[in-house]
Short mmCIF file of C-alpha atoms and ligand atoms in Angstrom, two decimals:
data_model
loop_
_atom_site.label_atom_id
_atom_site.label_comp_id
_atom_site.label_asym_id
_atom_site.label_seq_id
_atom_site.Cartn_x
_atom_site.Cartn_y
_atom_site.Cartn_z
CA MET K 21 0.00 0.00 0.00
CA SER K 22 1.48 3.31 -1.13
CA LEU K 23 0.28 6.78 -0.15
CA LEU K 24 1.29 10.32 -0.90
CA ILE K 25 0.26 12.95 1.60
CA ARG K 26 0.50 16.14 -0.37
CA SER K 27 1.28 19.70 0.81
CA GLY K 28 0.68 19.32 4.53
CA ARG K 29 2.30 21.34 7.28
CA ILE K 30 4.45 18.68 8.93
CA VAL K 31 4.87 19.24 12.65
CA THR K 32 6.96 17.00 14.90
CA ALA K 33 8.38 17.72 18.35
CA VAL K 34 11.15 19.72 16.69
CA ASP K 35 10.18 20.48 13.05
CA ASP K 36 7.59 22.63 11.35
CA TYR K 37 7.64 22.80 7.53
CA PHE K 38 5.59 22.18 4.38
CA ALA K 39 6.31 19.04 2.36
CA ASP K 40 4.89 15.82 0.87
CA ILE K 41 5.20 12.47 2.61
CA HIS K 42 5.57 9.26 0.62
CA VAL K 43 4.47 6.14 2.48
CA GLU K 44 5.27 2.62 1.34
CA GLY K 45 5.14 -0.71 3.17
CA GLY K 46 3.81 0.88 6.34
CA GLN K 47 6.71 3.31 6.69
CA VAL K 48 7.61 6.81 5.66
CA VAL K 49 10.04 6.35 2.75
CA ARG K 50 10.50 9.91 1.50
CA ILE K 51 9.74 13.45 2.58
CA GLY K 52 10.21 16.31 0.13
CA LYS K 53 8.76 19.02 -2.03
CA ASP K 54 6.57 18.11 -5.04
CA LEU K 55 7.19 14.38 -4.83
CA GLN K 56 6.00 12.40 -7.84
CA VAL K 57 4.85 8.82 -7.27
CA GLU K 58 3.17 6.78 -10.03
CA GLY K 59 -0.14 5.07 -9.34
CA THR K 60 -0.38 5.94 -5.69
CA ARG K 61 -3.25 7.21 -3.66
CA VAL K 62 -2.90 10.94 -2.94
CA ILE K 63 -4.29 12.60 0.18
CA ASP K 64 -4.47 16.35 -0.17
CA ALA K 65 -3.34 17.89 3.12
CA THR K 66 -3.42 21.52 1.96
CA GLY K 67 -4.44 23.68 4.91
CA LYS K 68 -3.98 20.74 7.30
CA ILE K 69 -1.33 19.89 9.86
CA VAL K 70 0.30 16.47 9.70
CA PHE K 71 1.26 15.19 13.15
CA PRO K 72 2.82 11.89 14.24
CA GLY K 73 0.06 9.59 15.49
CA GLY K 74 -0.75 10.14 19.13
CA ILE K 75 0.63 7.76 21.74
CA ASP K 76 -1.42 7.26 24.87
CA PRO K 77 0.83 5.53 27.42
CA HIS K 78 -1.92 4.92 29.99
CA THR K 79 -5.13 3.02 29.19
CA HIS K 80 -7.14 0.28 30.92
CA LEU K 81 -9.09 -1.75 28.37
CA ASP K 82 -11.12 -4.79 29.37
CA MET K 83 -9.77 -4.52 32.92
CA PRO K 84 -11.46 -6.17 35.91
CA PHE K 85 -11.60 -3.48 38.59
CA GLY K 86 -13.92 -2.28 41.34
CA GLY K 87 -16.19 -5.33 41.11
CA THR K 88 -16.75 -4.96 37.38
CA THR K 89 -14.78 -4.67 34.12
CA SER K 90 -13.85 -1.52 32.21
CA ALA K 91 -16.38 -1.09 29.41
CA ASP K 92 -14.12 -0.80 26.37
CA THR K 93 -12.60 -3.93 24.88
CA PHE K 94 -9.35 -3.76 22.94
CA GLU K 95 -11.44 -3.53 19.81
CA THR K 96 -13.78 -0.71 20.85
CA GLY K 97 -11.20 1.21 22.87
CA THR K 98 -8.52 1.23 20.18
CA ARG K 99 -11.09 2.09 17.51
CA ALA K 100 -12.19 5.09 19.56
CA ALA K 101 -8.56 6.04 20.12
CA ALA K 102 -8.01 5.99 16.35
CA PHE K 103 -10.95 8.33 15.74
CA GLY K 104 -9.30 10.74 18.15
CA GLY K 105 -5.88 10.60 16.44
CA THR K 106 -4.14 8.11 18.72
CA THR K 107 -2.36 5.31 16.85
CA THR K 108 -0.52 3.57 19.71
CA ILE K 109 -1.50 2.81 23.30
CA ILE K 110 0.30 1.25 26.21
CA ASP K 111 -2.20 -0.66 28.33
CA PHE K 112 -1.69 -2.32 31.72
CA ALA K 113 -1.50 -6.09 32.14
CA ILE K 114 -2.13 -7.23 35.72
CA GLN K 115 -0.33 -9.86 37.78
CA THR K 116 -2.75 -11.84 39.94
CA LYS K 117 -1.29 -11.75 43.46
CA GLY K 118 0.75 -14.86 44.16
CA ARG K 119 0.90 -15.90 40.50
CA ALA K 120 3.49 -15.35 37.82
CA THR K 121 3.61 -11.95 36.14
CA LEU K 122 4.16 -13.81 32.86
CA GLU K 123 0.80 -15.52 33.32
CA GLY K 124 -0.88 -12.11 33.75
CA LEU K 125 0.86 -10.89 30.62
CA GLU K 126 -0.44 -13.89 28.64
CA THR K 127 -3.99 -13.03 29.72
CA TRP K 128 -3.60 -9.50 28.38
CA HIS K 129 -2.00 -10.68 25.16
CA ALA K 130 -5.07 -12.86 24.64
CA LYS K 131 -7.41 -9.91 25.24
CA ALA K 132 -5.63 -7.69 22.71
CA ALA K 133 -4.52 -10.04 19.94
CA GLY K 134 -6.98 -10.19 17.06
CA GLN K 135 -8.90 -7.28 18.58
CA ALA K 136 -6.80 -4.12 18.68
CA VAL K 137 -7.04 -1.90 15.61
CA ILE K 138 -3.94 0.15 16.46
CA ASP K 139 -0.54 -0.90 17.79
CA TYR K 140 -0.19 -1.51 21.50
CA GLY K 141 2.30 -2.30 24.22
CA PHE K 142 1.91 -3.35 27.82
CA HIS K 143 3.18 -2.12 31.14
CA MET K 144 3.05 -4.89 33.75
CA ILE K 145 1.18 -4.17 36.99
CA VAL K 146 3.16 -5.91 39.71
CA THR K 147 1.12 -6.85 42.79
CA ASP K 148 3.74 -8.91 44.58
CA MET K 149 7.38 -9.60 43.89
CA PRO K 150 9.14 -11.96 46.28
CA GLU K 151 12.91 -12.38 45.83
CA GLU K 152 12.48 -15.75 44.05
CA ARG K 153 10.22 -14.21 41.40
CA LEU K 154 12.50 -11.31 40.44
CA GLY K 155 13.89 -13.24 37.47
CA GLU K 156 10.49 -12.91 35.79
CA MET K 157 11.09 -9.20 35.40
CA GLY K 158 14.08 -9.85 33.15
CA ARG K 159 11.98 -12.22 31.05
CA LEU K 160 9.22 -9.61 30.73
CA ALA K 161 11.77 -7.08 29.52
CA ASP K 162 13.18 -9.59 27.01
CA GLY K 163 9.61 -9.95 25.71
CA GLY K 164 9.29 -6.20 25.14
CA VAL K 165 7.47 -5.31 28.37
CA THR K 166 10.00 -2.86 29.74
CA SER K 167 7.99 -0.94 32.33
CA TYR K 168 6.05 -1.90 35.46
CA LYS K 169 3.32 -0.18 37.40
CA LEU K 170 3.30 -0.31 41.16
CA PHE K 171 0.55 1.02 43.39
CA MET K 172 0.92 2.87 46.68
CA ALA K 173 -2.90 3.18 46.58
CA TYR K 174 -5.76 0.65 46.79
CA PRO K 175 -4.70 -1.40 49.87
CA GLY K 176 -5.87 -5.01 49.61
CA VAL K 177 -6.33 -4.74 45.85
CA LEU K 178 -3.34 -3.56 43.78
CA TYR K 179 -1.31 -2.04 46.64
CA SER K 180 2.37 -2.89 47.18
CA ASP K 181 4.21 -2.20 50.42
CA ASP K 182 7.49 -0.31 50.40
CA ALA K 183 9.56 -3.51 50.64
CA THR K 184 7.93 -4.89 47.49
CA ILE K 185 8.35 -1.54 45.78
CA TYR K 186 12.03 -1.42 46.68
CA ARG K 187 12.66 -5.00 45.50
CA ALA K 188 10.93 -4.48 42.18
CA MET K 189 12.63 -1.12 41.68
CA ARG K 190 16.07 -2.57 42.39
CA ARG K 191 15.59 -5.30 39.81
CA ALA K 192 14.10 -2.89 37.25
CA GLY K 193 17.13 -0.64 37.74
CA GLU K 194 19.50 -3.57 37.11
CA ASP K 195 17.58 -4.44 33.93
CA GLY K 196 17.54 -0.86 32.60
CA THR K 197 13.74 -0.76 32.69
CA MET K 198 11.27 1.80 34.04
CA ILE K 199 8.96 1.95 37.06
CA CYS K 200 5.57 3.66 36.75
CA MET K 201 4.08 4.63 40.08
CA HIS K 202 0.55 5.30 41.26
CA ALA K 203 1.71 7.61 44.01
CA GLU K 204 -0.84 8.22 46.76
CA ASN K 205 -0.59 7.13 50.38
CA GLY K 206 -3.38 4.53 50.21
CA ILE K 207 -2.95 3.43 53.83
CA VAL K 208 -3.67 6.89 55.26
CA ILE K 209 -6.38 7.52 52.66
CA ASP K 210 -8.17 4.31 53.72
CA GLU K 211 -8.21 5.56 57.33
CA ILE K 212 -9.68 8.88 56.20
CA ILE K 213 -12.30 7.02 54.14
CA LYS K 214 -13.27 4.77 57.10
CA ARG K 215 -13.90 7.80 59.26
CA ALA K 216 -15.91 9.59 56.54
CA VAL K 217 -18.14 6.57 56.01
CA GLU K 218 -18.73 6.24 59.80
CA GLU K 219 -19.88 9.86 59.74
CA GLY K 220 -22.36 9.06 56.96
CA LYS K 221 -20.38 10.89 54.27
CA THR K 222 -21.06 8.56 51.38
CA ALA K 223 -21.91 10.81 48.38
CA PRO K 224 -19.52 10.95 45.38
CA LYS K 225 -18.02 14.26 46.54
CA TYR K 226 -16.42 12.48 49.50
CA HIS K 227 -14.22 10.58 47.06
CA ALA K 228 -12.31 13.85 46.56
CA ALA K 229 -12.56 14.98 50.17
CA THR K 230 -10.94 11.77 51.41
CA ARG K 231 -7.93 11.92 49.07
CA PRO K 232 -5.98 15.05 50.05
CA THR K 233 -3.34 16.30 47.60
CA ARG K 234 -0.78 16.09 50.42
CA MET K 235 -1.16 12.31 50.33
CA GLU K 236 -0.37 12.40 46.61
CA GLY K 237 2.63 14.62 47.32
CA GLU K 238 3.79 12.22 50.04
CA GLY K 239 3.48 9.26 47.67
CA VAL K 240 5.46 11.03 44.97
CA HIS K 241 8.17 12.01 47.45
CA ARG K 242 8.46 8.44 48.77
CA ALA K 243 8.33 6.84 45.31
CA ILE K 244 11.15 9.06 44.07
CA ALA K 245 13.23 8.59 47.22
CA ILE K 246 12.98 4.79 47.00
CA ALA K 247 13.71 4.90 43.27
CA GLU K 248 16.79 7.01 43.89
CA VAL K 249 18.14 4.49 46.39
CA ALA K 250 17.19 1.56 44.15
CA GLY K 251 18.80 3.21 41.12
CA VAL K 252 15.86 3.18 38.74
CA PRO K 253 14.09 5.83 36.67
CA VAL K 254 10.56 6.50 37.90
CA TYR K 255 7.53 7.79 36.02
CA ILE K 256 4.68 9.13 38.13
CA VAL K 257 1.40 8.33 36.41
CA HIS K 258 -1.70 10.55 36.40
CA LEU K 259 -0.16 13.36 38.44
CA SER K 260 -3.01 15.63 39.48
CA SER K 261 -1.89 18.32 41.92
CA ALA K 262 0.54 21.13 42.60
CA ASP K 263 1.68 19.33 45.76
CA ALA K 264 2.71 16.30 43.73
CA LEU K 265 4.35 18.33 40.98
CA GLU K 266 6.48 20.17 43.52
CA GLU K 267 8.06 16.87 44.56
CA VAL K 268 8.84 15.95 40.94
CA LYS K 269 10.43 19.35 40.35
CA ARG K 270 12.60 19.08 43.45
CA ALA K 271 13.84 15.65 42.44
CA ARG K 272 14.55 16.67 38.85
CA ASN K 273 16.48 19.71 40.09
CA ARG K 274 18.87 17.39 41.88
CA GLY K 275 19.34 15.28 38.78
CA VAL K 276 17.04 12.34 39.49
CA HIS K 277 15.51 10.50 36.52
CA ALA K 278 11.98 11.30 37.71
CA TYR K 279 9.24 11.96 35.18
CA ALA K 280 5.52 12.50 35.36
CA GLU K 281 2.44 12.41 33.20
CA THR K 282 -0.75 14.30 33.72
CA CYS K 283 -4.13 13.80 32.05
CA PRO K 284 -6.73 16.07 30.41
CA GLN K 285 -9.12 15.57 33.33
CA TYR K 286 -6.70 17.22 35.77
CA LEU K 287 -6.06 20.10 33.36
CA LEU K 288 -9.69 20.77 32.45
CA LEU K 289 -12.04 19.48 35.17
CA ASP K 290 -12.14 20.19 38.88
CA GLU K 291 -13.67 18.93 42.12
CA SER K 292 -16.89 20.92 41.62
CA TYR K 293 -17.96 18.17 39.16
CA TYR K 294 -18.64 15.94 42.17
CA ASP K 295 -21.50 18.25 43.17
CA LYS K 296 -23.55 17.38 40.09
CA PRO K 297 -27.09 16.32 41.06
CA ASP K 298 -28.67 12.87 40.72
CA PHE K 299 -25.50 10.96 41.51
CA GLU K 300 -23.87 12.30 38.32
CA GLY K 301 -20.74 13.15 40.32
CA ALA K 302 -20.04 9.40 40.16
CA LYS K 303 -19.03 9.85 36.50
CA TYR K 304 -15.93 11.69 37.72
CA VAL K 305 -14.91 9.26 40.44
CA MET K 306 -11.38 8.45 39.39
CA THR K 307 -8.11 8.17 41.24
CA PRO K 308 -6.45 10.56 41.95
CA ALA K 309 -9.64 12.56 42.34
CA LEU K 310 -10.39 15.80 40.51
CA ARG K 311 -8.77 18.65 42.43
CA HIS K 312 -9.43 22.27 43.28
CA LYS K 313 -9.27 24.44 40.14
CA ASP K 314 -6.13 26.24 41.41
CA ASN K 315 -4.07 23.16 40.52
CA GLN K 316 -4.82 23.48 36.80
CA ASP K 317 -2.64 26.49 36.01
CA VAL K 318 0.23 24.91 37.91
CA LEU K 319 -0.06 21.74 35.82
CA TRP K 320 -0.23 23.68 32.54
CA LYS K 321 2.88 25.61 33.59
CA GLY K 322 4.55 22.30 34.47
CA LEU K 323 3.87 21.07 30.93
CA GLU K 324 5.17 24.24 29.34
CA MET K 325 8.35 24.23 31.42
CA GLY K 326 9.08 20.53 30.94
CA HIS K 327 8.48 19.37 34.51
CA LEU K 328 5.66 17.16 33.25
CA ALA K 329 6.74 14.87 30.42
CA THR K 330 3.58 13.48 28.87
CA ILE K 331 -0.19 13.70 28.66
CA ALA K 332 -2.00 10.36 28.90
CA THR K 333 -5.67 9.65 29.49
CA ASP K 334 -5.84 6.90 32.14
CA HIS K 335 -8.83 5.82 30.03
CA CYS K 336 -10.75 3.48 32.33
CA PRO K 337 -14.41 3.66 31.30
CA PHE K 338 -17.35 2.44 33.37
CA CYS K 339 -20.92 3.01 32.25
CA PHE K 340 -23.02 5.24 34.47
CA GLY K 341 -25.89 2.77 34.21
CA GLY K 342 -25.06 -0.53 35.85
CA GLN K 343 -21.42 0.21 36.72
CA LYS K 344 -21.00 3.62 38.38
CA GLU K 345 -24.38 2.91 39.98
CA LEU K 346 -22.81 0.10 42.00
CA GLY K 347 -21.81 2.90 44.38
CA ARG K 348 -25.21 4.58 44.83
CA ASP K 349 -25.15 3.89 48.56
CA SER K 350 -21.44 4.71 49.04
CA PHE K 351 -18.73 6.35 46.98
CA THR K 352 -16.36 3.58 48.11
CA LYS K 353 -18.18 1.17 45.78
CA ILE K 354 -18.08 3.37 42.67
CA PRO K 355 -15.64 1.82 40.19
CA ASN K 356 -12.77 4.28 39.82
CA GLY K 357 -12.06 5.56 36.35
CA ALA K 358 -13.37 7.62 33.45
CA PRO K 359 -13.29 7.55 29.65
CA GLY K 360 -11.15 9.85 27.49
CA VAL K 361 -8.92 7.99 25.03
CA GLU K 362 -10.84 9.48 22.09
CA ASN K 363 -10.74 13.08 23.32
CA ARG K 364 -7.14 13.69 24.38
CA MET K 365 -5.61 15.08 21.17
CA ALA K 366 -8.43 17.51 20.36
CA LEU K 367 -8.76 18.72 23.97
CA ILE K 368 -5.05 19.36 24.37
CA TYR K 369 -4.78 21.00 20.96
CA HIS K 370 -7.67 23.32 21.74
CA HIS K 371 -6.91 24.13 25.37
CA GLY K 372 -3.15 23.98 24.94
CA VAL K 373 -2.22 25.24 21.46
CA ASN K 374 -5.25 27.41 20.63
CA ALA K 375 -5.18 28.90 24.12
CA GLY K 376 -1.50 29.85 23.73
CA ARG K 377 -0.37 27.64 26.62
CA ILE K 378 1.90 25.32 24.64
CA SER K 379 3.51 25.47 21.19
CA LEU K 380 2.63 23.12 18.35
CA ASN K 381 5.97 21.32 18.80
CA LYS K 382 5.31 20.93 22.51
CA PHE K 383 1.88 19.50 21.71
CA VAL K 384 3.52 16.75 19.65
CA GLU K 385 6.14 16.11 22.31
CA LEU K 386 3.52 15.74 25.05
CA THR K 387 1.02 13.66 23.12
CA SER K 388 3.42 11.40 21.21
CA THR K 389 7.20 11.84 21.11
CA ALA K 390 8.06 11.87 24.81
CA ALA K 391 6.13 8.65 25.47
CA ALA K 392 7.80 6.99 22.47
CA LYS K 393 11.23 7.90 23.82
CA MET K 394 10.60 7.07 27.45
CA PHE K 395 8.93 3.77 26.72
CA GLY K 396 11.32 2.45 24.08
CA MET K 397 9.44 3.00 20.81
CA PHE K 398 11.37 5.93 19.32
CA PRO K 399 12.09 6.58 16.42
CA ARG K 400 9.82 3.85 15.10
CA LYS K 401 6.94 5.73 16.74
CA GLY K 402 6.54 9.33 17.93
CA THR K 403 7.90 11.23 14.95
CA ILE K 404 7.66 11.69 11.19
CA ALA K 405 10.93 10.65 9.61
CA VAL K 406 12.20 8.38 6.84
CA GLY K 407 12.12 4.86 8.25
CA SER K 408 9.55 5.59 10.95
CA ASP K 409 6.20 3.83 11.00
CA ALA K 410 3.70 5.81 8.95
CA ASP K 411 1.47 6.62 11.92
CA LEU K 412 0.12 9.99 10.83
CA VAL K 413 -2.73 12.31 11.66
CA VAL K 414 -3.99 14.75 9.06
CA PHE K 415 -5.43 17.34 11.39
CA ASP K 416 -7.81 20.11 10.39
CA PRO K 417 -7.03 23.10 12.62
CA GLU K 418 -10.31 24.80 11.62
CA ARG K 419 -12.70 21.94 12.28
CA ARG K 420 -15.03 22.57 15.19
CA GLU K 421 -16.68 19.80 17.16
CA VAL K 422 -18.75 19.66 20.30
CA ILE K 423 -17.58 16.68 22.32
CA SER K 424 -20.68 14.79 23.30
CA ILE K 425 -22.17 11.35 23.70
CA ASP K 426 -24.71 12.59 21.11
CA ASN K 427 -22.11 13.63 18.52
CA PRO K 428 -21.25 10.57 16.40
CA ALA K 429 -18.01 12.31 15.31
CA THR K 430 -16.61 12.48 18.84
CA HIS K 431 -17.92 9.44 20.69
CA HIS K 432 -17.02 5.89 19.71
CA MET K 433 -16.08 4.68 23.20
CA LYS K 434 -18.38 1.94 24.50
CA VAL K 435 -19.54 3.95 27.49
CA ASP K 436 -22.81 5.77 28.10
CA TYR K 437 -21.46 9.23 28.95
CA SER K 438 -18.72 11.63 27.98
CA THR K 439 -16.38 13.01 30.62
CA TYR K 440 -16.13 16.19 28.50
CA GLU K 441 -19.81 16.55 27.57
CA GLY K 442 -20.41 19.90 25.84
CA PHE K 443 -16.74 20.89 25.52
CA VAL K 444 -16.21 22.75 22.24
CA VAL K 445 -12.93 22.19 20.42
CA LYS K 446 -11.46 23.80 17.31
CA GLY K 447 -9.05 21.43 15.57
CA TYR K 448 -9.82 17.76 14.91
CA PRO K 449 -8.25 14.75 13.14
CA ASP K 450 -9.66 14.29 9.63
CA VAL K 451 -7.59 11.35 8.39
CA VAL K 452 -5.77 8.87 10.60
CA ILE K 453 -3.13 6.60 9.12
CA ALA K 454 -1.63 3.70 11.05
CA ARG K 455 1.43 1.90 9.67
CA GLY K 456 0.52 3.22 6.25
CA GLU K 457 -3.17 2.22 6.29
CA VAL K 458 -5.90 4.84 6.27
CA ILE K 459 -7.99 3.72 9.22
CA VAL K 460 -10.17 6.80 9.76
CA GLU K 461 -11.41 9.09 7.02
CA GLY K 462 -14.59 11.05 6.34
CA GLY K 463 -15.90 10.24 9.80
CA SER K 464 -15.80 6.49 9.12
CA PHE K 465 -13.60 3.65 10.25
CA HIS K 466 -11.69 1.93 7.45
CA GLY K 467 -9.39 -0.26 9.53
CA ARG K 468 -9.71 -3.89 10.42
CA THR K 469 -10.32 -5.52 13.77
CA GLY K 470 -7.09 -7.17 14.87
CA ARG K 471 -4.76 -5.20 12.58
CA GLY K 472 -2.98 -3.71 15.61
CA GLN K 473 0.38 -5.26 16.48
CA PHE K 474 2.04 -5.78 19.84
CA ILE K 475 5.07 -3.49 20.07
CA ARG K 476 8.11 -5.01 21.76
CA ARG K 477 9.57 -2.00 23.47
CA ALA K 478 13.24 -1.28 24.12
CA ARG K 479 14.54 -0.54 27.60
CA TYR K 480 14.75 3.00 28.96
CA GLY K 481 18.43 2.24 29.71
CA ASP K 482 19.05 1.83 25.96
CA LEU K 483 18.49 5.59 25.60
CA LEU K 484 21.70 6.15 27.52
CA ARG K 485 23.79 3.80 25.32
CA PRO K 486 25.46 5.03 22.11
O1 URP P 22 -9.41 5.83 38.61
C1 URP P 22 -8.53 5.27 37.98
N1 URP P 22 -7.44 5.94 37.71
N2 URP P 22 -8.69 3.99 37.57
C2 URP P 22 -7.75 3.19 36.91
C3 URP P 22 -6.72 2.59 37.81
C4 URP P 22 -5.60 3.54 38.09
O2 URP P 22 -5.34 3.83 39.24
O3 URP P 22 -4.92 3.98 37.17
ZN1 ZN P 23 -3.31 4.53 38.97
ZN1 ZN P 24 -4.59 4.06 35.36
#
């Protein structure tokens, strides 16, 4: 399959110029002015921006959690991602406590293979890691799973104590791999929750009230301190507050390999959403919780200044009907998570680039390039260059959309509400190309279920080798 993308404005994390892109065999083979290719399909990108396909390094598809399972499968979730301009995801495989991590990985391979419509990788969620099991981590890395997620939150579910965290970090450091951390002090938070429930505080808004930002800051501080001692790079997932960002900044200033992602929900929504009537606040029950609005400007500044490395979604959809409703009598039973994989690129373009908060190059870095580099996929993914996968988004900077469950152009996720209902965006993907195949065009899906490939990722440590 050959394609010529004609006259687009090509924007990567570092470039910005007008040229044609010739795609052959799934890769970019030539970039230049007035390219001539016989018998190829031409896509006219005049007036459009051509970005590298988005990379979302934090999704939870088909994940058992909170007494139910996240609503998007690998098929529906990756299809929705594609409509939004994301062509690669990194999802989370889960180790069942007491069982081999490799077994958990197999389960997630089986969920994704033959289903995903875009390329995907896995982080491995480690729930226990006794000394005798550490060798598994090397085998995971050899199989292209070169990052692990550990949880300081959710005691009794996904939580790891500090000893487990240290052991896993030490081994990951030896292997040149990366630790992703859900950094919140879950033990203290559980005490706060117990007290709130005893006092009859069970409405959705108490989800936020019982998770103070200081407990996120404490988790980030501890995660980075343990990582420093263990000698491993650490990536704080879904960072939501100024308190937490301060800890990342302090560590980076002293030269620690500490990174963090934030998500559109922490940049654009705030804790007032929990006050919505008729239990609708449950739609926003996610962890960390939405914060006071004051945190948003600090996070945007953190993105601009490079203290925050990436923007992911933490897409973890649960339907309002039948799933969020499990917690009608207590917020503690509301499955934690919200949808967003389809909305990230347009939201960040509109509220970041159009609003003058970040440059076009920074937009690409945050939504694609940085994740590709950090998680061992660059330069195959995350840029537009000869030899890179032809994962491309032809983006119309003038196209307006209202994000809504009722707008068929903006909602393909298999969930009965939109986290960003009514948000207006200017700038939207028109054509999405994944490894050289046009998979979204004219508002329709042209890809094939199962066309997505598992990406064996390199180690973070390889970045530091010549
Ligand atoms: O609420 C969330 N974030 N659910 C998904 C699990 C996690 O902590 O990332
Ligand atoms: Zn988490
Ligand atoms: Zn998550």
